[in-house]
XYZ file of C-alpha atoms in Angstrom:
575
model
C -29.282 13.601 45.147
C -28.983 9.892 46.409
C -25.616 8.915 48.459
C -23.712 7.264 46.362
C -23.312 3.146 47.328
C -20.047 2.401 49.246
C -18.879 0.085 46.607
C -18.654 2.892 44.195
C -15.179 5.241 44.618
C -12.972 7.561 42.704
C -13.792 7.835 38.963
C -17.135 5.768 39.537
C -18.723 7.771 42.306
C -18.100 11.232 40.012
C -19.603 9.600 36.382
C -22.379 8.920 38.436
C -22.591 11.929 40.498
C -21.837 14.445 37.036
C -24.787 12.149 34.953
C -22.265 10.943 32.588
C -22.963 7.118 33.397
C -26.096 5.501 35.486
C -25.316 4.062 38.646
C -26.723 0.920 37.639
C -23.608 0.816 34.806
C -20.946 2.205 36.932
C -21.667 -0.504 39.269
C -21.807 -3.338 36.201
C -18.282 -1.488 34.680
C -16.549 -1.880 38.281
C -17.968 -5.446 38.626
C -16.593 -6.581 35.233
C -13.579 -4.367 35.548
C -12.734 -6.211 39.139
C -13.164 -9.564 37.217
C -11.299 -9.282 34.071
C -8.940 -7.003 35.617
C -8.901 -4.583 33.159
C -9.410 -0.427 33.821
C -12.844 0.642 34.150
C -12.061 3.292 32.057
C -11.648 0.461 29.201
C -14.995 -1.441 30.359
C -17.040 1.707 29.529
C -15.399 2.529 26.796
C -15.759 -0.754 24.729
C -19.507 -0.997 26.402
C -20.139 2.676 25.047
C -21.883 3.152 28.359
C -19.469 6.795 28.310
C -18.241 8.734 25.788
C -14.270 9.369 26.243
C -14.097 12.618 26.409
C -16.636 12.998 28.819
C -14.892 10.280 31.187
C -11.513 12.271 30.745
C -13.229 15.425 31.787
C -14.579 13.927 34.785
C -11.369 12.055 35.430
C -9.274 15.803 35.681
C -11.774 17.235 37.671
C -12.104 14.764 40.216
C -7.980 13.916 40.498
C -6.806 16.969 39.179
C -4.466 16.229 37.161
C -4.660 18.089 33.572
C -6.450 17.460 30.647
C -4.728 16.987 27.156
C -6.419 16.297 23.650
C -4.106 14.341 21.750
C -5.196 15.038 18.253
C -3.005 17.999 18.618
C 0.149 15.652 19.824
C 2.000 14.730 16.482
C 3.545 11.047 17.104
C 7.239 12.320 16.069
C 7.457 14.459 19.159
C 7.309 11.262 21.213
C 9.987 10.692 23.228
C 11.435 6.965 22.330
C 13.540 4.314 24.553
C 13.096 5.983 27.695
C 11.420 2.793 28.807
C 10.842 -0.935 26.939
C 7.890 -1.085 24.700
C 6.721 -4.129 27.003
C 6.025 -2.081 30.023
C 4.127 0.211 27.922
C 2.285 -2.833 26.481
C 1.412 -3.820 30.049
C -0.040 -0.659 31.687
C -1.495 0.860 28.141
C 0.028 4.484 29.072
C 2.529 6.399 26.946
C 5.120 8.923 28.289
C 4.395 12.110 25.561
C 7.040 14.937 27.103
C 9.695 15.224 28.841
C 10.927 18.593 30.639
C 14.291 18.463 32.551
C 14.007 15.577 35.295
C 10.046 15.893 34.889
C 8.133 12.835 32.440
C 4.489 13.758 31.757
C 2.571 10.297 31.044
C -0.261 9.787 29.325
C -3.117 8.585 30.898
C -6.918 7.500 30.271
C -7.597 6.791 33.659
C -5.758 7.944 36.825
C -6.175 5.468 38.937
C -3.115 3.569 37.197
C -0.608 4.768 40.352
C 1.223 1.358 39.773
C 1.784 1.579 36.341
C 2.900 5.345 36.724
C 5.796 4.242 39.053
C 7.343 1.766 36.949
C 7.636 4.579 34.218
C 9.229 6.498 36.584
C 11.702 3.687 37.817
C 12.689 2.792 34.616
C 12.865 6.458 33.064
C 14.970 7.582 36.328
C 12.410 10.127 35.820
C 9.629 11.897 38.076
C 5.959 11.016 36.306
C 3.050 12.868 36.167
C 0.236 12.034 35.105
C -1.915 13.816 32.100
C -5.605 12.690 31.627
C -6.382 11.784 27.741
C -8.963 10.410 25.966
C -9.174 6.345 25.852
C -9.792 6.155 22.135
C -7.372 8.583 20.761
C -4.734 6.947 23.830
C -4.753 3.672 22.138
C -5.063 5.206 18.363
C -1.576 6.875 19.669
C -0.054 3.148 21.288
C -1.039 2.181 17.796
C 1.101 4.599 15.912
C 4.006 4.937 18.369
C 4.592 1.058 18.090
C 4.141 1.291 14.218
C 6.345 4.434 13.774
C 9.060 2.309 15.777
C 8.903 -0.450 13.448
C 9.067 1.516 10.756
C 11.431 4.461 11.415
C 14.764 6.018 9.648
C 16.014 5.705 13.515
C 18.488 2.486 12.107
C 21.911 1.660 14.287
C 24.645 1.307 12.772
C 24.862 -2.512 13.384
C 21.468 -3.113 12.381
C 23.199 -1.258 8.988
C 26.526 -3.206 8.821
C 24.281 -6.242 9.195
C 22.393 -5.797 5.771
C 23.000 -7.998 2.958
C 23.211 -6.799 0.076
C 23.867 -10.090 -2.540
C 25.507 -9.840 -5.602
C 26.861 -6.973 -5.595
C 28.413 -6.722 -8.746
C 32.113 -7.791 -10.213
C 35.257 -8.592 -8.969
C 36.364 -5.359 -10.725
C 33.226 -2.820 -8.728
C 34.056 -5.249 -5.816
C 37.431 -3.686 -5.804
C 36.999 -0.494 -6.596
C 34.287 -0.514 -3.627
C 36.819 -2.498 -1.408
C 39.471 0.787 -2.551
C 36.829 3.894 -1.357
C 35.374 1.856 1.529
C 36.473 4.211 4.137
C 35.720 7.262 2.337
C 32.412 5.743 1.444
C 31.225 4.339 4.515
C 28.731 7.085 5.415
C 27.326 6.760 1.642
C 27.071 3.120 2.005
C 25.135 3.766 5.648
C 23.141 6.167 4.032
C 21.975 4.028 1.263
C 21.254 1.562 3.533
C 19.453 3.120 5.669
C 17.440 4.715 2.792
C 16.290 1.249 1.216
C 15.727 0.019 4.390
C 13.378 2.940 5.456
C 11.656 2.432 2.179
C 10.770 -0.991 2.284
C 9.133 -0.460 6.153
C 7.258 2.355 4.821
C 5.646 0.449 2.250
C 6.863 2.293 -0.235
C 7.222 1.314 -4.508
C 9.934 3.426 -5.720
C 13.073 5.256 -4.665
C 14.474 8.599 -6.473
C 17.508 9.741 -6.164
C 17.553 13.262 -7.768
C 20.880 15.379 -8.573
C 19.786 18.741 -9.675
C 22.229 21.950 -9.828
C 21.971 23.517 -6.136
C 20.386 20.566 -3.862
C 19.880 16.831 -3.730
C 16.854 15.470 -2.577
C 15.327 11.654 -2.130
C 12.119 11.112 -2.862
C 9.945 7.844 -1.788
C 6.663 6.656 -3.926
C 3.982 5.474 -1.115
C 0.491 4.463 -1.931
C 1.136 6.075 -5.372
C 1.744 9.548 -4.655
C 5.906 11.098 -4.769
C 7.312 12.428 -0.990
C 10.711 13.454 -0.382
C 11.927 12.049 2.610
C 15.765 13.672 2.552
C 18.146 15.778 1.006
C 21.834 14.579 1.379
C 24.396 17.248 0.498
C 25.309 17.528 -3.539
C 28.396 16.912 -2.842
C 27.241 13.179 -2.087
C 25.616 12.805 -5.504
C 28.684 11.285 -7.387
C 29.448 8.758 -4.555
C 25.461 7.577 -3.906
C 25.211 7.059 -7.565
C 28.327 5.412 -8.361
C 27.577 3.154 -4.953
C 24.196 1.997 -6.534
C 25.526 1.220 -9.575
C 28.369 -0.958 -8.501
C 25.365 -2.776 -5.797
C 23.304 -3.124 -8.854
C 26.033 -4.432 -11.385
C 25.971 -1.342 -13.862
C 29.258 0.265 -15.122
C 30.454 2.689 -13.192
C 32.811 4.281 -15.582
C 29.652 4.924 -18.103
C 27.935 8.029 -17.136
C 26.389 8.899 -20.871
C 23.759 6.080 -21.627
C 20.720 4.837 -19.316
C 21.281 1.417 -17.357
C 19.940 -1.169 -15.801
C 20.194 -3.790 -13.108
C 19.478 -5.281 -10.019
C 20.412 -5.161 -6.225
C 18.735 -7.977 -3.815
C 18.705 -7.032 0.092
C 18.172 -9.956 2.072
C 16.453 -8.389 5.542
C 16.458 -11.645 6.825
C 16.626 -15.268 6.896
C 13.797 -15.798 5.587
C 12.770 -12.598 3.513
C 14.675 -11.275 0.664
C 13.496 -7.708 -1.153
C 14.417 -7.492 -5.021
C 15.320 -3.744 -6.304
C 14.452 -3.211 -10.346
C 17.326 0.268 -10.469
C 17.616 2.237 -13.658
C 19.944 5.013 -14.061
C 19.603 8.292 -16.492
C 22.130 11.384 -16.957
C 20.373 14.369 -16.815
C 21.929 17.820 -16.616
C 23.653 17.339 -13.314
C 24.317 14.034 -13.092
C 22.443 10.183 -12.701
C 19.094 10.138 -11.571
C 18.899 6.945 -10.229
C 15.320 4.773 -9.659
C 14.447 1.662 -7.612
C 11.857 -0.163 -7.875
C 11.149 -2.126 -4.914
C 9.981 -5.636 -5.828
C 8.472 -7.167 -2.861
C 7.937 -11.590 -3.722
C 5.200 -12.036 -0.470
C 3.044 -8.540 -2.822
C 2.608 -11.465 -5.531
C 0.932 -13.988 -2.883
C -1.378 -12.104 -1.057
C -4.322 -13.821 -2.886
C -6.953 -12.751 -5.538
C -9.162 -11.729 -2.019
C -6.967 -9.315 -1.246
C -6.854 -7.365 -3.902
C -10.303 -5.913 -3.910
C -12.415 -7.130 -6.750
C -16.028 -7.136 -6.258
C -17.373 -10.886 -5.435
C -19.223 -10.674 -9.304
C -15.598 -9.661 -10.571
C -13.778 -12.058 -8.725
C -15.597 -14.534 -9.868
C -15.434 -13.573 -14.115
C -11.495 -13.297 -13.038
C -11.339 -17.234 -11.684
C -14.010 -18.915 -14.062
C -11.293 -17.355 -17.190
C -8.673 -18.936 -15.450
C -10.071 -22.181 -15.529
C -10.625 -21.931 -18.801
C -8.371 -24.903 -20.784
C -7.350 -22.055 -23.649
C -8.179 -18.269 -24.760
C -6.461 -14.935 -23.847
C -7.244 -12.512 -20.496
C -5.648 -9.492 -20.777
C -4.924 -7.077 -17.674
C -4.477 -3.116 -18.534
C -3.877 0.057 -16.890
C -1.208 2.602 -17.087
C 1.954 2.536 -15.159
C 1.731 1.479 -11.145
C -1.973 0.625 -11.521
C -1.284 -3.116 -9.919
C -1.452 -5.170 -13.597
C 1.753 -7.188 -12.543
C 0.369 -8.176 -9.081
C -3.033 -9.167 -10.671
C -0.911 -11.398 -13.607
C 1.220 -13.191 -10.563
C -1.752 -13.586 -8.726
C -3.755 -15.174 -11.989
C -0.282 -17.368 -12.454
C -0.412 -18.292 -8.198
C -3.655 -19.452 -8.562
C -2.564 -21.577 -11.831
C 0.660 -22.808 -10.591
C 0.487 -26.552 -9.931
C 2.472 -29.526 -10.411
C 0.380 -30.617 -13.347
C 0.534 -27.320 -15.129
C 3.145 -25.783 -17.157
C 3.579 -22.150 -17.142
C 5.654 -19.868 -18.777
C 6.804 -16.322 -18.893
C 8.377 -13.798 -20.944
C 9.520 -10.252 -18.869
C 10.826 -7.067 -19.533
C 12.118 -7.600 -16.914
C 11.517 -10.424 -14.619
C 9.986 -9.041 -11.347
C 9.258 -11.090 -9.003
C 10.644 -14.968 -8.892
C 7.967 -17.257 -8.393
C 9.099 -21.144 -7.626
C 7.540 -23.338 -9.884
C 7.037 -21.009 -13.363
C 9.668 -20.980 -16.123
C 10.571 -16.783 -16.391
C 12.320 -15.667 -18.998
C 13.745 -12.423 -19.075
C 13.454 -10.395 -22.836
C 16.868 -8.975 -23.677
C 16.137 -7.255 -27.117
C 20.013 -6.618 -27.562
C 20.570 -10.498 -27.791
C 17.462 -11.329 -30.139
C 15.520 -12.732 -27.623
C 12.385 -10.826 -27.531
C 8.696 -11.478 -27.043
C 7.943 -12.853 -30.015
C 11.124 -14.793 -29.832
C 10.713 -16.054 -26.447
C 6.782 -17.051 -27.054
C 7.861 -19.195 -30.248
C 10.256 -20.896 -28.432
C 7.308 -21.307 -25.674
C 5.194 -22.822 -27.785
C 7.916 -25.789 -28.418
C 7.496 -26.155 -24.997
C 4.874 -27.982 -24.237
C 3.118 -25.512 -22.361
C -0.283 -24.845 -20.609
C 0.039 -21.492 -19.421
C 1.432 -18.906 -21.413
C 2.271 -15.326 -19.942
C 3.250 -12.604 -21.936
C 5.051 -9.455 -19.797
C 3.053 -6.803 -22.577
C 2.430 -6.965 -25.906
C 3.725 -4.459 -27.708
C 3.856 -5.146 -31.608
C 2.261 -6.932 -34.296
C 4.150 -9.790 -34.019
C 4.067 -10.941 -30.477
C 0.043 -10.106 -30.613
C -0.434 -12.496 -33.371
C 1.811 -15.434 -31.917
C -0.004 -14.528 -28.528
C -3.532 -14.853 -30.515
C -2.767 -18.018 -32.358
C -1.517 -19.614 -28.938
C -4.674 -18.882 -27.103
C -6.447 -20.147 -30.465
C -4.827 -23.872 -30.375
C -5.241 -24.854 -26.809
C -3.225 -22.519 -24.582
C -4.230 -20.022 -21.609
C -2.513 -16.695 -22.684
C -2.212 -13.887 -20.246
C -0.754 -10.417 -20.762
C -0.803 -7.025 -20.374
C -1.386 -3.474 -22.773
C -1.287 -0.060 -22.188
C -5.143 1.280 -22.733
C -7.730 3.161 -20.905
C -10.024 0.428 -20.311
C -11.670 -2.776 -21.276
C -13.116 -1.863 -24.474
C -10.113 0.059 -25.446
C -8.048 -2.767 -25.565
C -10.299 -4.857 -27.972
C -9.580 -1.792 -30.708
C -6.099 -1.359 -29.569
C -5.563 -4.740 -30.818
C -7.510 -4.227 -34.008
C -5.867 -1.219 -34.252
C -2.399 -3.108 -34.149
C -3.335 -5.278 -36.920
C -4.689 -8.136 -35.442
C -7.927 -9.183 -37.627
C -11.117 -8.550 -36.265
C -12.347 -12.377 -36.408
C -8.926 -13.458 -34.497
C -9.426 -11.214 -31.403
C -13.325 -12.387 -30.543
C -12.343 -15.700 -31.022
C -8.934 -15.614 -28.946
C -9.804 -13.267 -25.994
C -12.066 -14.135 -23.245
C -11.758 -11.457 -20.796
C -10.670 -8.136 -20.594
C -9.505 -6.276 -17.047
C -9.168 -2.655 -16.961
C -7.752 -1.504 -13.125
C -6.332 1.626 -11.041
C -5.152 1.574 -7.642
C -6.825 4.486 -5.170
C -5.224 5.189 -1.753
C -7.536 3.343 0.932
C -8.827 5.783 4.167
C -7.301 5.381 6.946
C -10.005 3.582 9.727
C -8.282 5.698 11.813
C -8.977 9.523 11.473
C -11.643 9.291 8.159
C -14.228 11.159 8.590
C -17.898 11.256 7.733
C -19.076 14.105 4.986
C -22.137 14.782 3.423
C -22.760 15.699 0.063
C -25.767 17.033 -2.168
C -27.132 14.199 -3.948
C -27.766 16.720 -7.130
C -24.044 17.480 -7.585
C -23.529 13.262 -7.896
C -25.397 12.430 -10.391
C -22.918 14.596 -13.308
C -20.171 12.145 -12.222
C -21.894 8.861 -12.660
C -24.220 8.092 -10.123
C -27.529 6.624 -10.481
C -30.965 6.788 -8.533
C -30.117 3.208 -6.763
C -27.250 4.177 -5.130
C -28.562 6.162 -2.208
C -31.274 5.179 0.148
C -34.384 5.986 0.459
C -33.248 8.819 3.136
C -30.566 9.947 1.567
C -32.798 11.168 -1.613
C -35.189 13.028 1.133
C -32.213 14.675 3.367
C -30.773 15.854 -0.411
C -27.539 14.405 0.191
C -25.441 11.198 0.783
C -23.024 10.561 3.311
C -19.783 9.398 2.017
C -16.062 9.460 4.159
C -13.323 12.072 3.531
C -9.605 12.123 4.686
C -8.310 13.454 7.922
C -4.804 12.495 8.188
C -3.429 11.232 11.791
C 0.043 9.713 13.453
C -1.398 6.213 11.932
C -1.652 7.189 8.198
C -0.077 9.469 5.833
C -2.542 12.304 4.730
C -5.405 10.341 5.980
C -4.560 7.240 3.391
C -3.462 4.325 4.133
C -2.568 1.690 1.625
C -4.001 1.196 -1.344
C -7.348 -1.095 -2.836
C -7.895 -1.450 -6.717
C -10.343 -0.543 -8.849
C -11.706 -2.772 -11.717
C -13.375 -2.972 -14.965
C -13.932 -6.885 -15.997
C -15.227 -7.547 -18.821
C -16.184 -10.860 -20.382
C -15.970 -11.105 -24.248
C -19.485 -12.553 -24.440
C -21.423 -13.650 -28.195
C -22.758 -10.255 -28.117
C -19.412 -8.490 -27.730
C -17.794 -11.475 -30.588
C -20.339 -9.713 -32.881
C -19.639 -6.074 -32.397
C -16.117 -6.822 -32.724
C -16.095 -8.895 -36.038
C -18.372 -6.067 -37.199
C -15.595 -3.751 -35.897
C -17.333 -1.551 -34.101
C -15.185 0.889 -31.662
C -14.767 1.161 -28.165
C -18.032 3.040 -27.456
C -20.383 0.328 -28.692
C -18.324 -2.218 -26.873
C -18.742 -0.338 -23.741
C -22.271 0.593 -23.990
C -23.107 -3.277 -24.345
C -20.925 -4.113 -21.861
C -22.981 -1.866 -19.350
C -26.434 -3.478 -20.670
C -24.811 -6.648 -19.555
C -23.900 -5.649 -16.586
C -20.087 -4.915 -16.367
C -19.681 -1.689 -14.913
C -17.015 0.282 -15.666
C -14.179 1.669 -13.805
C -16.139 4.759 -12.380
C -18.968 2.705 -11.272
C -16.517 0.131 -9.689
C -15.155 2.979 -7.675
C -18.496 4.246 -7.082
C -18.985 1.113 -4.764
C -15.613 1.376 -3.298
C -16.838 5.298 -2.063
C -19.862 4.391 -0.901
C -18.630 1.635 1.034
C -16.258 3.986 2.654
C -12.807 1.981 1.591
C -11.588 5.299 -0.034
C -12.677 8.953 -0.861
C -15.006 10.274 -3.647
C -11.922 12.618 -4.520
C -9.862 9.745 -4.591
C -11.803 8.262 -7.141
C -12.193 11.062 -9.281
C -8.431 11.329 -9.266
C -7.939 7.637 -9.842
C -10.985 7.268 -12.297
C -10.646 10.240 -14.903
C -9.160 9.777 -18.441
């Protein structure tokens, strides 16, 4: 073999001399590494010149300093604050253990002698050094920066500095003023709870008193996960503390409630909470909903409507009168997608109005009005008095009845945009839910001009997913076609789709969520089937001739573009 060139040292000289690199690149990654000033490890890395498992193999043998994979690290048995998050920043290396005096550093390339000795002056700490992979390193950095953002791990000033506005009457204010001391680790605990929540991007709270345990449970990207169990004998104090933050009474225990607690995390950013209480057999189960003002604004782009959809959603919002109508069941996004119709809408020559069950989310601008049955003032009520108004927009929070369908129908009919929302399956469902209501045939396919049927499905994480193949024969039984695989997919005998991993950055290999649409446009054809009143199936099967796929072919493109799982969408797509 050829003596290696003086210039090339260390980790260079052995890629070279093992055949992991040429020595025409190791001389290129030193060149560019000496000029940006960046490891060399890094340069071959992002070049691809290396693999980095073959560069951390080659960087043990030749320092000998130990090997670690850290897919088998979990993130929560990282030691935190043994040194500031900006040192860390700076050198790119994370200390993983400690043992006694003895702090073992993670490392993608030794050569980083510097960076390991201010660790180990600001730890008080020996280092030592333990070779890792670059990519799974910095996928680690990643999630130890997030996990420290978003942890329970909340001081108790960060705590006592909460605020928690309008927190009820003078009379809860007083009775909370009277327990304070005996309360205080409920009211840190609560605290600490909702704040915890809101990091982990989570929808709903449960508090859950059952007959030997207590338990907490947090809604995240759809799916239920309890996060703690408090002692029972805290039950009676947590509840009794939400309901006086939330202005219920406290002395009724035998009826369901409702109200409201605002937590203002800072000057600028202010988190709603929807809470509901219910007595069950050992005591109130209480609910938040976490109602989060910037989810309302993130923009119809955002929310993951194909371009074709996107644009049916925006030319029926620019449309001077007629109905669009969002459904879905429960958590499937239809209040986001209404606020982001009404964003879109809201300008200073337009007049909108809204009637909620309740109110959500505050927008600035838009006249909300929140239904309170007890006093009279329902929907129907509230969209009479709406059309006194004078207004352009109209927005219904669901129509439920007869009454507020027909008033919502003849609005739309004399020069008004109506949007709301119903409980069906999908888009053609709706059109015979309405019928079925009692709404004549002639009024609905004159009135409605689009229909939007959505889910939500947990998006992968771009993290840990993972690619998996699968027989194109078992695909076709759940709604794929021909077209949807290339050319050498259909020779191979199977398609390549991603699957979930799960890593330190996600939770069970999701992360966040993406919807899934059905939009359909109430087109002449569609007018006719409907005034002949013909159900949901003939609707449907013309709305596939003209091209509106459904809500399994929507999240057919979602899986094969690899934003979420096949299983997901099964889940997320099956009546």
């Amino acid at each position: 073999m050829a003596s290696m060139p003086q210039t090339l040292t260390g980790l260079a000289r052995r890629l070279v001399a093992d055949g992991i690199v040429t020595e025409h690149d190791a001389l290129e990654a030193s060149k560019t590494s000496t000029q940006e000033q960046v490891s060399l490890v890094t340069v071959l890395v992002r070049s691809k010149k290396a693999s980095p498992l073959n560069i951390a193999l080659a960087a043990s043998n030749e320092f000998g300093d130990p090997y670690f994979d850290l897919s088998a690290l979990h993130s929560e048995m990282i030691p935190k604050n043994l040194v500031e998050d900006r040192l860390i920043r700076r050198h790119g290396i994370l200390p993983i253990f400690k043992r006694g005096n003895k702090l073992f550093v993670a490392v993608s390339d030794p050569n980083k002698q510097e960076a390991l000795r201010d660790i180990g002056f600001a730890s008080k700490m020996t280092t030592e050094s333990i070779i890792v992979e670059e990519d799974k390193l910095l996928s680690l950095l990643e999630a130890y920066f997030q996990s420290k953002s978003t942890s329970i791990n909340v001081t108790d000033t960060d705590l006592n500095n909460l605020e928690f506005e309008d927190e009820g009457s003078q009379e809860a204010e007083e009775i909370s003023a009277e327990s304070s001391e005996d309360d205080a680790p409920v009211v840190k605990f609560i605290a600490k709870m909702l704040k915890d929540a809101i990091a982990s991007g989570a929808s709903d709270l449960h508090f859950e008193p059952y007959e030997k345990m207590y338990r907490v449970r947090y809604r995240i990207d759809g799916v239920l996960r309890e996060v703690f169990r408090p002692p029972v004998a805290m039950a009676t104090r947590i509840a009794s503390r939400l309901k006086v933050m939330s202005q219920m009474d406290i002395a009724e225990k035998r009826v369901p409630q409702d109200g409201r607690i605002k937590l203002r995390v800072s000057q600028s950013r202010a988190i709603d909470f929807r809470v509901n209480s219910l007595p069950t057999l050992f005591g109130e189960k209480i609910v938040l909903r976490i109602l989060d003002p910037s989810s309302a604004k993130l923009g119809i782009d955002a929310l993951g409507y194909e371009p074709e959809q996107k644009a049916l959603f925006l030319e029926a919002l620019e449309r001077p009168q007629g109905m669009l109508l969002i459904t879905g069941p429960t958590g499937s996004g239809k209040t986001v997608s209404l606020y982001t119709g009404l964003n879109i809408l809201n300008k200073p020559d337009v007049n909108i109005s809204t009637a909620e069950d309740p109110v959500e989310i505050n927008l600035e601008g838009i006249n909300q009005v929140n239904v309170n049955n007890k006093a009279g003032l329902s929907f129907s009520a509230a969209l009479k008095s709406f059309l006194r108004q004078d207004p352009d927009v109209i927005m219904v929070g669901e129509i439920r009845d007869l009454e507020t369908a027909e008033i919502a129908v003849k609005a739309a009919q004399t020069g008004h945009m109506v949007m709301s929302t119903l409980h069906t399956n999908s888009a053609p469902e709706t059109l015979t839910r309405l019928r079925n209501m009692g709404v004549p045939s002639f009024n609905i396919a004159t009135s409605v001009n689009l229909v939007i049927a959505q889910r939500l499905a947990r998006r992968l994480c771009s993290v840990c997913k993972t690619k998996k193949d699968i027989p194109i024969d078992s695909l076709y039984p759940l709604g794929f076609v021909a077209e949807d695989f290339q050319p050498e997919d259909i020779a191979r005998g199977s398609a390549q789709f991603f699957d979930a991993v799960g890593c330190d950055a996600c939770k069970d290999g999701y992360k966040g969520r993406v919807g899934i649409y059905e939009v359909m446009k109430v087109t002449n054809a569609i007018q006719r089937i409907i005034m002949e009143e013909g159900n949901s199936i003939v609707i449907a099967d013309q709305a596939r001739k003209e091209g509106y796929p459904d809500l399994r072919r929507s999240g057919i493109k979602k899986a094969l573009a690899g934003v979420t799982s096949l299983t997901e969408i099964m889940r997320v797509t099956t009546d």
